[in-house]
Coordinates of C-alpha atoms in Angstrom, one line a residue:
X1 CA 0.0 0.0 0.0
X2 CA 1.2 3.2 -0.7
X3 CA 2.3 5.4 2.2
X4 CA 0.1 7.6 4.1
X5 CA 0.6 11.5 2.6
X6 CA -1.2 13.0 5.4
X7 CA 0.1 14.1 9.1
X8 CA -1.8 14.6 12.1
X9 CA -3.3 18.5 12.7
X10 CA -5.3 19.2 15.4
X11 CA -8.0 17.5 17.3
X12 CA -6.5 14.2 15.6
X13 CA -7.3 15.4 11.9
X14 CA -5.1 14.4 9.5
X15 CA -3.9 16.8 7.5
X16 CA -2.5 16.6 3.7
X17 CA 1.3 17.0 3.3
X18 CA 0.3 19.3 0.7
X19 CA -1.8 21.6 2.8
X20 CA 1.0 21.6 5.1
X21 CA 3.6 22.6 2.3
X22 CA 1.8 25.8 1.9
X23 CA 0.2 26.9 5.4
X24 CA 2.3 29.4 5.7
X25 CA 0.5 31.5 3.0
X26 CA -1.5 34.4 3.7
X27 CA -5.0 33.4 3.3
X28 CA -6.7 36.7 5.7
X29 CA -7.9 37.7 2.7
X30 CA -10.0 34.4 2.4
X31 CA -10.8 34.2 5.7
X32 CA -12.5 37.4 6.0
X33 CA -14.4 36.7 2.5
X34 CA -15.9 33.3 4.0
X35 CA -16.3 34.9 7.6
X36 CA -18.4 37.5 6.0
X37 CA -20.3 35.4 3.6
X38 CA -21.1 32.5 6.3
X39 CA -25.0 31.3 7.4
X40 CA -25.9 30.3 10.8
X41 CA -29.0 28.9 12.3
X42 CA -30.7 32.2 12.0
X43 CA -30.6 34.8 9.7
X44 CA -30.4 38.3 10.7
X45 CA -32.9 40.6 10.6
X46 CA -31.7 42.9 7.2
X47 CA -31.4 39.7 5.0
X48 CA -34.3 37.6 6.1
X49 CA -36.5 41.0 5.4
X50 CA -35.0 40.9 1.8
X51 CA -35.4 37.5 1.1
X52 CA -39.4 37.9 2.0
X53 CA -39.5 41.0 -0.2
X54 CA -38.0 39.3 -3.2
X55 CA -40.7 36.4 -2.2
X56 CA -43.6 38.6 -2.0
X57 CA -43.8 41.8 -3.6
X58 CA -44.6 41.7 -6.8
X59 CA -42.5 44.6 -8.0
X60 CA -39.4 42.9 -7.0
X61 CA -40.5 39.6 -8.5
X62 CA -41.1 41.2 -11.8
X63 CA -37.9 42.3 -11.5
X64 CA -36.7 38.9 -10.9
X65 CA -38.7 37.8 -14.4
X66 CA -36.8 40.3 -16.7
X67 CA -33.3 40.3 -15.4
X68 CA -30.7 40.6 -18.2
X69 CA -28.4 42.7 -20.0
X70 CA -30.5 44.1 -22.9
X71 CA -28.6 46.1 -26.4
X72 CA -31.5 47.7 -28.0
X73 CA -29.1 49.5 -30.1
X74 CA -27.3 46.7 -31.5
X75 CA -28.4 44.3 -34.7
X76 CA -30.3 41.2 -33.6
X77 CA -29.3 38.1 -34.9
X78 CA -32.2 35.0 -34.2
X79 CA -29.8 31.7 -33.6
X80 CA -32.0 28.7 -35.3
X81 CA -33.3 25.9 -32.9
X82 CA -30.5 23.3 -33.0
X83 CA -30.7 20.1 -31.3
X84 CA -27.8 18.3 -29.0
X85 CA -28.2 15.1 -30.6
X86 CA -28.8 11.9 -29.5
X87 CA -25.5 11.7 -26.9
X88 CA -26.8 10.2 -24.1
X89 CA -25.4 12.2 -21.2
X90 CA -23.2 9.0 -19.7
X91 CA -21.5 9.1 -23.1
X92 CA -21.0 13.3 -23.3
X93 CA -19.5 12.3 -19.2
X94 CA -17.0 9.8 -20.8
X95 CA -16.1 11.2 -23.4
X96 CA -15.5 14.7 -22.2
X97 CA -11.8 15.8 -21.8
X98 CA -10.1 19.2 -22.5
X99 CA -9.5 21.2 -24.9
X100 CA -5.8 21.6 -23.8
X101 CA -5.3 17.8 -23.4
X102 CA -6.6 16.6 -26.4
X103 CA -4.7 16.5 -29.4
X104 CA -6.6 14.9 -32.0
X105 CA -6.3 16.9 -35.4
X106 CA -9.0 19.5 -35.4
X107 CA -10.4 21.0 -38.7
X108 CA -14.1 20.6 -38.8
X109 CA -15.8 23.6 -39.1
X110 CA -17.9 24.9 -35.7
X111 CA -21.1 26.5 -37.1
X112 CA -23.7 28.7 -36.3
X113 CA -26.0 25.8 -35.3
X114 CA -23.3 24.4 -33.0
X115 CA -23.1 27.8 -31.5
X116 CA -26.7 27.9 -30.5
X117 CA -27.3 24.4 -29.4
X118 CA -24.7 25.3 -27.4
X119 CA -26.3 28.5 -26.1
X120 CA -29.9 26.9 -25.7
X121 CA -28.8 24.2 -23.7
X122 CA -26.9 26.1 -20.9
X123 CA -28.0 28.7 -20.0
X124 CA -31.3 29.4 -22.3
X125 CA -34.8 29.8 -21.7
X126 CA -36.5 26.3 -21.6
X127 CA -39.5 26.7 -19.4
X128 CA -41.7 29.0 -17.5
X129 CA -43.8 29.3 -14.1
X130 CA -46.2 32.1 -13.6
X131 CA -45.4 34.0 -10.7
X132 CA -49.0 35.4 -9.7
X133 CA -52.4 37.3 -12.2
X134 CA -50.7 40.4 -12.2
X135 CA -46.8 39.4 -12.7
X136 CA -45.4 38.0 -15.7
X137 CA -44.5 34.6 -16.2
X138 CA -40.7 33.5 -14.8
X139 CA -38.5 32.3 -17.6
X140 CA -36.9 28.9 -16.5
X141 CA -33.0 28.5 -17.8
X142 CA -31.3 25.8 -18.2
X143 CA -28.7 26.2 -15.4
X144 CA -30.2 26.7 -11.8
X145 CA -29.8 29.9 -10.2
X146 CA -30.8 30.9 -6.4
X147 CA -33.9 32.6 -6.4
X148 CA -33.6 32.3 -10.0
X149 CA -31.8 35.3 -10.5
X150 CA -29.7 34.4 -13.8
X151 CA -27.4 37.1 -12.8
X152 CA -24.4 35.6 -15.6
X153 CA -24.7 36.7 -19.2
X154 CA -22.7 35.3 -22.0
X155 CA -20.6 37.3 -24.3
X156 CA -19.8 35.0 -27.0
X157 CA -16.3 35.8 -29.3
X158 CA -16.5 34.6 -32.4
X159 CA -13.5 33.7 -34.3
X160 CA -13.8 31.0 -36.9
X161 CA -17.4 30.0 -36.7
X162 CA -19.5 29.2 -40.2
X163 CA -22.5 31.4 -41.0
X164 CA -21.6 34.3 -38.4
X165 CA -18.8 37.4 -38.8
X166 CA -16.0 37.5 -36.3
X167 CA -16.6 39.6 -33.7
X168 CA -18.2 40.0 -30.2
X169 CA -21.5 39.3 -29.4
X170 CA -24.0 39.2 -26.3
X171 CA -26.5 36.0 -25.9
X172 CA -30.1 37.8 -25.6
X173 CA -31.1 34.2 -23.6
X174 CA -35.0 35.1 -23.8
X175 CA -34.8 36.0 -27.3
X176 CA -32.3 33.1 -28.5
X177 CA -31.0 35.2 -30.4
X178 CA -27.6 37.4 -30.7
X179 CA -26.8 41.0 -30.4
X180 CA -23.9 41.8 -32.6
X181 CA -22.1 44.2 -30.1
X182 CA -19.1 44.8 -32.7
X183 CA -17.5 43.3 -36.3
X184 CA -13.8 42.8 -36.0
X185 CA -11.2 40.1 -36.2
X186 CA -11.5 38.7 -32.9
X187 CA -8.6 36.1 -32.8
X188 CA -6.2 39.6 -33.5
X189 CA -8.7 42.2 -31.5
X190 CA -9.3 40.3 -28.2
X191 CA -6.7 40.4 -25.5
X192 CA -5.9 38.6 -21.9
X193 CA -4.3 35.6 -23.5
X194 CA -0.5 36.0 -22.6
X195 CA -1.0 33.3 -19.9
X196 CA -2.4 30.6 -22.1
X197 CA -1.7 31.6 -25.6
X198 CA -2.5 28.7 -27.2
X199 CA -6.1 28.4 -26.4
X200 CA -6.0 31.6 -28.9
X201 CA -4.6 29.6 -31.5
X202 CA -7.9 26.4 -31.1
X203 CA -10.6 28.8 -30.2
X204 CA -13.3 28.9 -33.1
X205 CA -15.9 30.6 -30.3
X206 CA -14.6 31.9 -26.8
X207 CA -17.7 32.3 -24.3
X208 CA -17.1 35.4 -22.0
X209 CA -19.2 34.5 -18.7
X210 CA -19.9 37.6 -16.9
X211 CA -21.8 38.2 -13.1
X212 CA -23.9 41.0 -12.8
X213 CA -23.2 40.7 -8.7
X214 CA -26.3 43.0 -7.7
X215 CA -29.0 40.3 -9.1
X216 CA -28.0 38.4 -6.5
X217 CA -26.6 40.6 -3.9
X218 CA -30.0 42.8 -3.7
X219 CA -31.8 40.1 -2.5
X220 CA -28.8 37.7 -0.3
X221 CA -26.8 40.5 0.8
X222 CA -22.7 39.0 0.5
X223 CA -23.7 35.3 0.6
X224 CA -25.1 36.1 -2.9
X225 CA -21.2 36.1 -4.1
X226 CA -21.5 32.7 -3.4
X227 CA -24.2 32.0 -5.5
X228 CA -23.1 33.8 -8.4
X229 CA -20.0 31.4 -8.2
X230 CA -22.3 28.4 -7.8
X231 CA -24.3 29.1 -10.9
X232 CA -21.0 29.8 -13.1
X233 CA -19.7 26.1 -12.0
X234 CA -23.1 24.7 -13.0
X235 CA -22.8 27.0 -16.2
X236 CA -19.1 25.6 -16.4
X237 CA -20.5 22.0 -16.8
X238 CA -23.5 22.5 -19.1
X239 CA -20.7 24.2 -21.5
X240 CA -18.6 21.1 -21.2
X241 CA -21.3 18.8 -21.9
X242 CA -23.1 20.8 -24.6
X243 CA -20.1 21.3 -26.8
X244 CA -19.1 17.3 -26.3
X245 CA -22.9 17.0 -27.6
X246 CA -21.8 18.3 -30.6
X247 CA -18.9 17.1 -30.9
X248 CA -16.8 19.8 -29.7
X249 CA -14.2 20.2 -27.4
X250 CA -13.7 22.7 -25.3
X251 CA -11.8 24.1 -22.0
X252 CA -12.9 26.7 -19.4
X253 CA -10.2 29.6 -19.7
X254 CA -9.3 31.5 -16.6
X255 CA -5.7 32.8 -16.9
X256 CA -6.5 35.7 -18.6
X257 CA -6.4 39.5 -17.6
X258 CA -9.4 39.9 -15.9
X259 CA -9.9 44.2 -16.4
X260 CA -8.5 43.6 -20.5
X261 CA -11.1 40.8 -20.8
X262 CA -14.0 43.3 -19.4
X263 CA -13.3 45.9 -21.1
X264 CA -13.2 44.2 -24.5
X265 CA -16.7 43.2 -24.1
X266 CA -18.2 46.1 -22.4
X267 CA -18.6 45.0 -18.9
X268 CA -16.8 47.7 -16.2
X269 CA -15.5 44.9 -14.0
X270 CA -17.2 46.3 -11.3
X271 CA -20.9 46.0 -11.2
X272 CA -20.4 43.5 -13.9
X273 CA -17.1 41.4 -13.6
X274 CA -15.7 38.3 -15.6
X275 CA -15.8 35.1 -13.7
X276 CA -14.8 32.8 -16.5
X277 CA -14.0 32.1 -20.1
X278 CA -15.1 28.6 -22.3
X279 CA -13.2 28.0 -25.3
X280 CA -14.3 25.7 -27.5
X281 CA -11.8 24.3 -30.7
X282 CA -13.1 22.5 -33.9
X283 CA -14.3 19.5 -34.2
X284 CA -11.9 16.2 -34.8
X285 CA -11.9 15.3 -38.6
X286 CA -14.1 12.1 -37.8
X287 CA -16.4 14.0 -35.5
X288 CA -19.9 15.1 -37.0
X289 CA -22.1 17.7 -36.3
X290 CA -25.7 17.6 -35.4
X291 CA -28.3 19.3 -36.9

């Protein structure tokens, strides 16, 4: 058997050599953010009054019910309604690896129908609940939220994807459809890859995952940080999965720049802030796409 990697911490608990390596480090920083953002068994009584505002009143939940980032000035694109396929989702789990790690020879073409199966089955719109007579109806995504807040939009870059102009764009998730934010050579334009330079070189599409903190804030005070982060990991899988639907690989991105990256889609990193990137490469020359 090999030998045991852990030593003995306090109270008995065994700790991981690794954890010990590095527990020197300066974590206050993290501390204080999980101190801060910490539950008990009660709630005081700020929060719990928000939380049965955003429950009840009905100008709050309409709120709730149209929450996204909206570009009435830019061109709307409708995105056609593309399937997955008929992946079963034990073989998109199997079969899913990296971007990075795979290196199969990639030169099928991503197209626009790839891009909005993609888009749909994320983070679209793929049911409804009515939230009382005088409300509108509560669009259902396809990633849970808390409170079903959907405070993440997706900026998609497009660099090499059939049917649609390089450029930047924002997912309009209750319209499926695109707003074309700006026409340019994306794979020169964008920046914040000096870290990882070669997921430049693969990406046909690079999804730009942004928070819009307040969605979630307004109504769970600092725990709603958490949230936000909870919803982009669920995001993070259904990105994974989706593109292996298709036959895609991709890679969530997250050395890059984090104020460049902003900027180059419009968001002003503070009441709107990057919390990821999924890139996602050609398919392999044997891989087919779905309609």
């Amino acid at each position: 058997m090999p030998a045991d990697t852990r030593a003995a911490g306090a109270n008995g608990v065994r700790r991981d050599r690794t954890e010990l390596l590095f527990a020197g480090d300066d974590t206050s920083a993290v501390d204080a953010f999980h101190a801060r953002t910490t539950w008990g068994r009660t709630l005081d009584r700020g929060l719990s009054s928000r939380i049965r505002a955003f429950l009840s009143e009905p100008a709050l939940r309409e709120i709730v019910s149209r929450s996204r980032n909206e570009h009435r000035d830019a061109e709307s694109i409708a995105l056609p309604e593309a399937q997955l396929g008929e992946l079963t989702l034990q073989q998109a789990l199997l079969r899913r690896r990296s971007l990075a790690s795979d290196a199969a020879p990639r030169d099928g073409a991503v197209g626009v129908d790839d891009l909005a199966a993609i888009l749909k089955y994320s983070y679209g719109v793929l049911g409804e609940r009515r939230l009382g007579e005088t409300v509108p109806v509560q669009r259902l995504r396809a990633c849970p939220s808390a409170g079903a807040l959907y405070p993440l939009e997706i900026y998609p870059v497009v660099m090499d994807v059939t049917g649609l102009a390089p450029g930047v764009y924002h997912y309009d998730a209750v319209a499926h459809a695109l707003s074309c934010l700006r026409r340019e050579d994306a794979r020169a334009a964008m920046p914040g890859f000096d870290l990882q330079p070669e997921f430049k070189a693969q990406a046909s599409v690079v999804f730009v995952v942004t928070a819009v903190l307040l969605r979630s804030m307004a109504k769970y005070l600092d725990r709603g940080y958490r949230f936000v982060m909870n919803e982009a990991g669920a995001l993070s899988q259904n990105l994974h999965l989706t593109a292996m639907a298709r036959g895609l690989p991709g890679c969530v991105w997250g050395g890059f720049c984090d104020g460049d990256v902003a900027a180059y889609v419009g968001a002003d990193g503070a009441r709107e802030i990057v919390v990821l990137g999924f890139v996602v490469g050609k398919r392999s020359s044997h891989g087919k796409a779905t309609s």
